[in-house]
Amino acid sequence: MTKTVVITGGASGIGRACSQYFMQNGWNVVLSYLLDSEKAAADALAEEAIGGNVQAISLQSDVTKDDDCRELAALATKTFGRIDALVSSAGTTRLVPHGDLDALTMDDFMKTAAVNTAGPFQIVRACAEALKAGEGGSVVIVSSYGAIWGTGSSIAYAASKGATNTLTMSLARVLAPKVRVNAVCPALIAGGFVERMDKQVFDARVELQEARAPLQMVGQPEDVAADVFWLSTGARLMTGSVLSLDSGLHLNGDS
């Protein structure tokens, strides 16, 4: 029987690449998106799936709302009867220089934590019973290299993703042995939120990462999707792991 994956934030960036990668490998995809502007991309994925003899269905959904998370999980089980994997890719941030402490408000912290930390918890909780059924399932949470080094688009973002890494280990412990839970921490990725928000900042960070990273490269969303798929379908002995996808930046202690 065809397997099913639920992907939050599945219509843009890394989430979209994951949706396409799973479809190309014969999986049905249930994806969520938040913004009205993402509906066209979500609909295009549904059309793309048909050509691959699988199905993709989408739902406008907010991971900060528990009812929305449960509705997304219910859509997957009602439509396909199963959830074999979950990819938590929905995220948010603002570009705020770390040294500008006054530029971050309490609203920034609360919104960022709600989406990046509470959101993964809520969607995992909503999908947990279905993931435990049958042969068991896998969860991959998209975190950030900034979570490890305290860097990234803002202090609020780094803090929220650091908490997400801890969440990953807690969930891995309580959902074992039926469900594996891991996280990936990409460094700068082409086509991500930094490039969408400020191309000038993105270009400067590309130059910096290519100069510092041993692999001298900035990853593509498809690179992350391939690793997410491997964690979801292989990696049988891995749970509670937080993997750096950083082109080797950590080898130089670069933040």
Short mmCIF file of C-alpha atoms in Angstrom, two decimals:
data_model
loop_
_atom_site.label_atom_id
_atom_site.label_comp_id
_atom_site.label_asym_id
_atom_site.label_seq_id
_atom_site.Cartn_x
_atom_site.Cartn_y
_atom_site.Cartn_z
CA MET A 1 0.00 0.00 0.00
CA THR A 2 1.21 3.51 -0.83
CA LYS A 3 2.67 5.30 2.16
CA THR A 4 1.59 8.75 3.33
CA VAL A 5 3.55 11.70 4.67
CA VAL A 6 2.19 14.85 6.34
CA ILE A 7 4.28 17.96 5.69
CA THR A 8 3.66 21.31 7.37
CA GLY A 9 4.85 24.34 5.44
CA GLY A 10 4.78 22.04 2.44
CA ALA A 11 4.15 24.61 -0.31
CA SER A 12 7.34 26.67 -0.10
CA GLY A 13 11.07 26.37 0.46
CA ILE A 14 12.34 23.21 2.11
CA GLY A 15 8.79 22.01 2.75
CA ARG A 16 7.94 22.20 -0.94
CA ALA A 17 11.12 20.35 -1.86
CA CYS A 18 10.17 17.64 0.65
CA SER A 19 6.68 17.38 -0.84
CA GLN A 20 8.15 16.89 -4.29
CA TYR A 21 10.82 14.43 -3.11
CA PHE A 22 8.34 12.19 -1.34
CA MET A 23 5.97 12.27 -4.32
CA GLN A 24 8.78 11.38 -6.70
CA ASN A 25 9.53 8.38 -4.51
CA GLY A 26 5.96 7.09 -4.61
CA TRP A 27 4.41 8.59 -1.47
CA ASN A 28 1.07 10.31 -1.04
CA VAL A 29 1.48 13.77 0.49
CA VAL A 30 -0.80 15.74 2.78
CA LEU A 31 0.61 19.23 3.08
CA SER A 32 -0.30 22.41 4.89
CA TYR A 33 0.32 26.01 3.96
CA LEU A 34 -0.46 29.22 5.83
CA LEU A 35 -0.59 32.16 3.43
CA ASP A 36 -3.25 32.77 0.78
CA SER A 37 -0.40 33.48 -1.63
CA GLU A 38 0.83 29.87 -1.25
CA LYS A 39 -2.43 28.28 -2.45
CA ALA A 40 -1.39 28.30 -6.10
CA ALA A 41 1.84 26.47 -5.26
CA ALA A 42 -0.08 23.93 -3.18
CA ASP A 43 -2.52 23.34 -6.04
CA ALA A 44 0.40 22.91 -8.45
CA LEU A 45 1.82 20.19 -6.23
CA ALA A 46 -1.49 18.35 -6.38
CA GLU A 47 -1.33 18.43 -10.17
CA GLU A 48 2.30 17.32 -10.12
CA ALA A 49 1.40 14.34 -7.96
CA ILE A 50 -1.13 13.06 -10.47
CA GLY A 51 1.62 12.69 -13.05
CA GLY A 52 3.53 10.51 -10.63
CA ASN A 53 0.56 8.22 -9.90
CA VAL A 54 0.34 9.43 -6.31
CA GLN A 55 -1.85 11.98 -4.61
CA ALA A 56 -1.14 15.28 -2.91
CA ILE A 57 -3.81 17.16 -1.00
CA SER A 58 -3.41 20.46 0.79
CA LEU A 59 -5.04 22.35 3.62
CA GLN A 60 -4.59 25.95 4.70
CA SER A 61 -3.55 25.49 8.28
CA ASP A 62 -1.87 27.28 11.19
CA VAL A 63 0.44 25.12 13.29
CA THR A 64 -0.02 27.42 16.28
CA LYS A 65 -3.66 26.28 16.45
CA ASP A 66 -4.18 22.82 17.89
CA ASP A 67 -7.51 22.38 16.10
CA ASP A 68 -5.82 23.06 12.75
CA CYS A 69 -3.13 20.46 13.49
CA ARG A 70 -5.71 17.86 14.41
CA GLU A 71 -7.71 18.68 11.28
CA LEU A 72 -4.62 18.13 9.13
CA ALA A 73 -3.92 14.77 10.76
CA ALA A 74 -7.57 13.76 10.39
CA LEU A 75 -7.49 14.70 6.69
CA ALA A 76 -4.56 12.34 6.17
CA THR A 77 -6.12 9.39 7.98
CA LYS A 78 -9.56 9.93 6.44
CA THR A 79 -8.15 10.19 2.91
CA PHE A 80 -5.40 7.60 3.00
CA GLY A 81 -6.03 5.62 6.18
CA ARG A 82 -2.52 6.07 7.53
CA ILE A 83 0.35 8.42 8.40
CA ASP A 84 3.77 6.86 7.92
CA ALA A 85 5.91 9.97 8.27
CA LEU A 86 5.63 13.56 9.41
CA VAL A 87 7.85 16.44 8.32
CA SER A 88 7.47 19.56 10.45
CA SER A 89 8.77 22.30 8.18
CA ALA A 90 6.55 25.31 8.96
CA GLY A 91 8.52 28.18 10.44
CA THR A 92 8.70 31.92 10.83
CA THR A 93 11.20 34.67 11.59
CA ARG A 94 12.16 38.31 11.12
CA LEU A 95 15.54 39.60 10.04
CA VAL A 96 16.81 41.46 13.11
CA PRO A 97 20.53 42.08 13.74
CA HIS A 98 21.54 40.26 16.92
CA GLY A 99 23.20 43.34 18.31
CA ASP A 100 20.05 45.43 18.07
CA LEU A 101 18.41 44.18 21.25
CA ASP A 102 15.74 46.88 21.25
CA ALA A 103 14.49 45.80 17.82
CA LEU A 104 13.02 42.57 19.23
CA THR A 105 9.67 42.79 20.97
CA MET A 106 7.85 40.35 23.20
CA ASP A 107 5.43 39.79 20.31
CA ASP A 108 8.40 38.72 18.16
CA PHE A 109 9.48 36.18 20.76
CA MET A 110 5.99 34.81 21.37
CA LYS A 111 5.07 34.48 17.69
CA THR A 112 8.41 32.92 16.77
CA ALA A 113 8.22 30.42 19.61
CA ALA A 114 4.57 29.62 18.85
CA VAL A 115 5.35 28.68 15.25
CA ASN A 116 8.85 27.21 15.55
CA THR A 117 8.58 25.36 18.87
CA ALA A 118 4.95 24.90 19.89
CA GLY A 119 3.95 24.25 16.27
CA PRO A 120 6.09 21.12 15.87
CA PHE A 121 4.87 19.86 19.24
CA GLN A 122 1.24 20.27 18.29
CA ILE A 123 1.48 18.62 14.88
CA VAL A 124 3.46 15.70 16.33
CA ARG A 125 0.83 15.28 19.05
CA ALA A 126 -1.95 15.37 16.46
CA CYS A 127 -0.28 12.69 14.31
CA ALA A 128 1.16 10.54 17.11
CA GLU A 129 -1.45 7.80 17.26
CA ALA A 130 -1.51 7.33 13.49
CA LEU A 131 2.30 7.28 13.40
CA LYS A 132 2.36 4.55 16.05
CA ALA A 133 -0.02 2.33 14.09
CA GLY A 134 1.18 -0.54 11.96
CA GLU A 135 4.93 -0.69 11.55
CA GLY A 136 5.39 2.65 13.26
CA GLY A 137 6.52 5.92 11.76
CA SER A 138 9.05 8.71 11.61
CA VAL A 139 9.09 12.41 12.43
CA VAL A 140 11.64 14.85 11.04
CA ILE A 141 11.60 18.41 12.37
CA VAL A 142 13.29 21.10 10.29
CA SER A 143 15.35 23.13 12.75
CA SER A 144 18.33 25.38 11.98
CA TYR A 145 22.08 25.62 12.21
CA GLY A 146 21.40 28.80 14.18
CA ALA A 147 19.90 26.65 16.93
CA ILE A 148 23.32 25.15 17.61
CA TRP A 149 25.41 28.31 17.39
CA GLY A 150 22.95 30.97 18.54
CA THR A 151 23.05 32.63 15.11
CA GLY A 152 20.62 33.17 12.27
CA SER A 153 17.97 35.71 11.38
CA SER A 154 17.34 36.91 14.94
CA ILE A 155 18.00 36.00 18.58
CA ALA A 156 14.34 35.04 18.91
CA TYR A 157 14.70 32.64 15.97
CA ALA A 158 17.87 31.04 17.33
CA ALA A 159 16.26 30.59 20.74
CA SER A 160 13.09 29.06 19.30
CA LYS A 161 15.05 26.59 17.21
CA GLY A 162 17.30 25.69 20.12
CA ALA A 163 14.17 24.80 22.05
CA THR A 164 13.00 22.79 19.05
CA ASN A 165 16.15 20.67 19.21
CA THR A 166 15.42 19.90 22.86
CA LEU A 167 11.80 19.15 21.91
CA THR A 168 13.09 16.66 19.36
CA MET A 169 14.94 14.68 22.02
CA SER A 170 11.98 14.75 24.42
CA LEU A 171 9.56 13.53 21.76
CA ALA A 172 11.98 10.83 20.62
CA ARG A 173 12.10 9.48 24.14
CA VAL A 174 8.35 9.38 24.74
CA LEU A 175 7.29 8.14 21.29
CA ALA A 176 9.78 5.26 21.15
CA PRO A 177 9.84 2.46 20.22
CA LYS A 178 7.14 2.87 17.55
CA VAL A 179 8.09 6.32 16.28
CA ARG A 180 11.53 7.78 15.56
CA VAL A 181 11.96 11.56 15.94
CA ASN A 182 14.94 13.43 14.51
CA ALA A 183 15.79 16.99 13.47
CA VAL A 184 17.85 18.53 10.70
CA CYS A 185 19.69 21.82 11.10
CA PRO A 186 20.47 23.38 7.72
CA ALA A 187 22.79 26.34 7.44
CA LEU A 188 21.98 28.90 4.73
CA ILE A 189 19.82 27.38 2.00
CA ALA A 190 19.03 28.87 -1.41
CA GLY A 191 15.39 29.76 -1.92
CA GLY A 192 14.75 30.00 1.81
CA PHE A 193 13.23 32.78 3.87
CA VAL A 194 16.44 34.85 3.99
CA GLU A 195 16.56 35.07 0.20
CA ARG A 196 12.84 35.82 0.02
CA MET A 197 13.02 38.56 2.66
CA ASP A 198 16.24 40.36 1.70
CA LYS A 199 18.23 39.35 -1.38
CA GLN A 200 21.12 41.65 -0.46
CA VAL A 201 21.51 40.04 2.96
CA PHE A 202 21.24 36.60 1.35
CA ASP A 203 23.95 37.33 -1.22
CA ALA A 204 26.31 38.54 1.52
CA ARG A 205 25.69 35.40 3.56
CA VAL A 206 26.25 33.18 0.51
CA GLU A 207 29.67 34.75 0.02
CA LEU A 208 30.49 34.28 3.70
CA GLN A 209 29.36 30.64 3.86
CA GLU A 210 31.15 29.67 0.66
CA ALA A 211 34.34 31.21 2.06
CA ARG A 212 34.11 29.57 5.49
CA ALA A 213 32.57 26.16 4.84
CA PRO A 214 34.91 23.31 3.95
CA LEU A 215 32.50 22.20 1.21
CA GLN A 216 32.42 25.80 -0.10
CA MET A 217 28.73 25.68 -0.92
CA VAL A 218 25.25 26.79 0.00
CA GLY A 219 22.70 23.99 -0.06
CA GLN A 220 19.56 23.71 -2.15
CA PRO A 221 16.13 22.81 -0.71
CA GLU A 222 16.40 19.51 -2.59
CA ASP A 223 19.56 18.65 -0.64
CA VAL A 224 17.66 18.97 2.64
CA ALA A 225 14.70 17.03 1.22
CA ALA A 226 16.96 14.10 0.32
CA ASP A 227 18.28 13.92 3.87
CA VAL A 228 14.78 14.27 5.33
CA PHE A 229 13.61 11.39 3.15
CA TRP A 230 16.53 9.22 4.26
CA LEU A 231 15.77 9.92 7.91
CA SER A 232 12.12 9.08 7.27
CA THR A 233 12.65 5.84 5.36
CA GLY A 234 16.03 4.54 6.55
CA ALA A 235 18.15 5.42 9.56
CA ARG A 236 16.52 2.64 11.60
CA LEU A 237 18.88 3.11 14.55
CA MET A 238 18.51 6.88 14.74
CA THR A 239 16.14 8.74 17.03
CA GLY A 240 16.61 11.89 19.07
CA SER A 241 19.40 12.98 16.71
CA VAL A 242 19.97 16.57 15.64
CA LEU A 243 21.89 16.61 12.35
CA SER A 244 23.87 19.58 11.04
CA LEU A 245 23.47 20.15 7.30
CA ASP A 246 26.03 22.91 7.21
CA SER A 247 28.57 22.16 4.45
CA GLY A 248 31.06 21.45 7.23
CA LEU A 249 30.94 24.86 8.94
CA HIS A 250 31.10 23.21 12.35
CA LEU A 251 34.55 21.83 11.54
CA ASN A 252 35.94 25.36 11.76
CA GLY A 253 33.89 26.33 14.78
CA ASP A 254 32.22 28.93 12.57
CA SER A 255 28.99 30.47 13.70
#
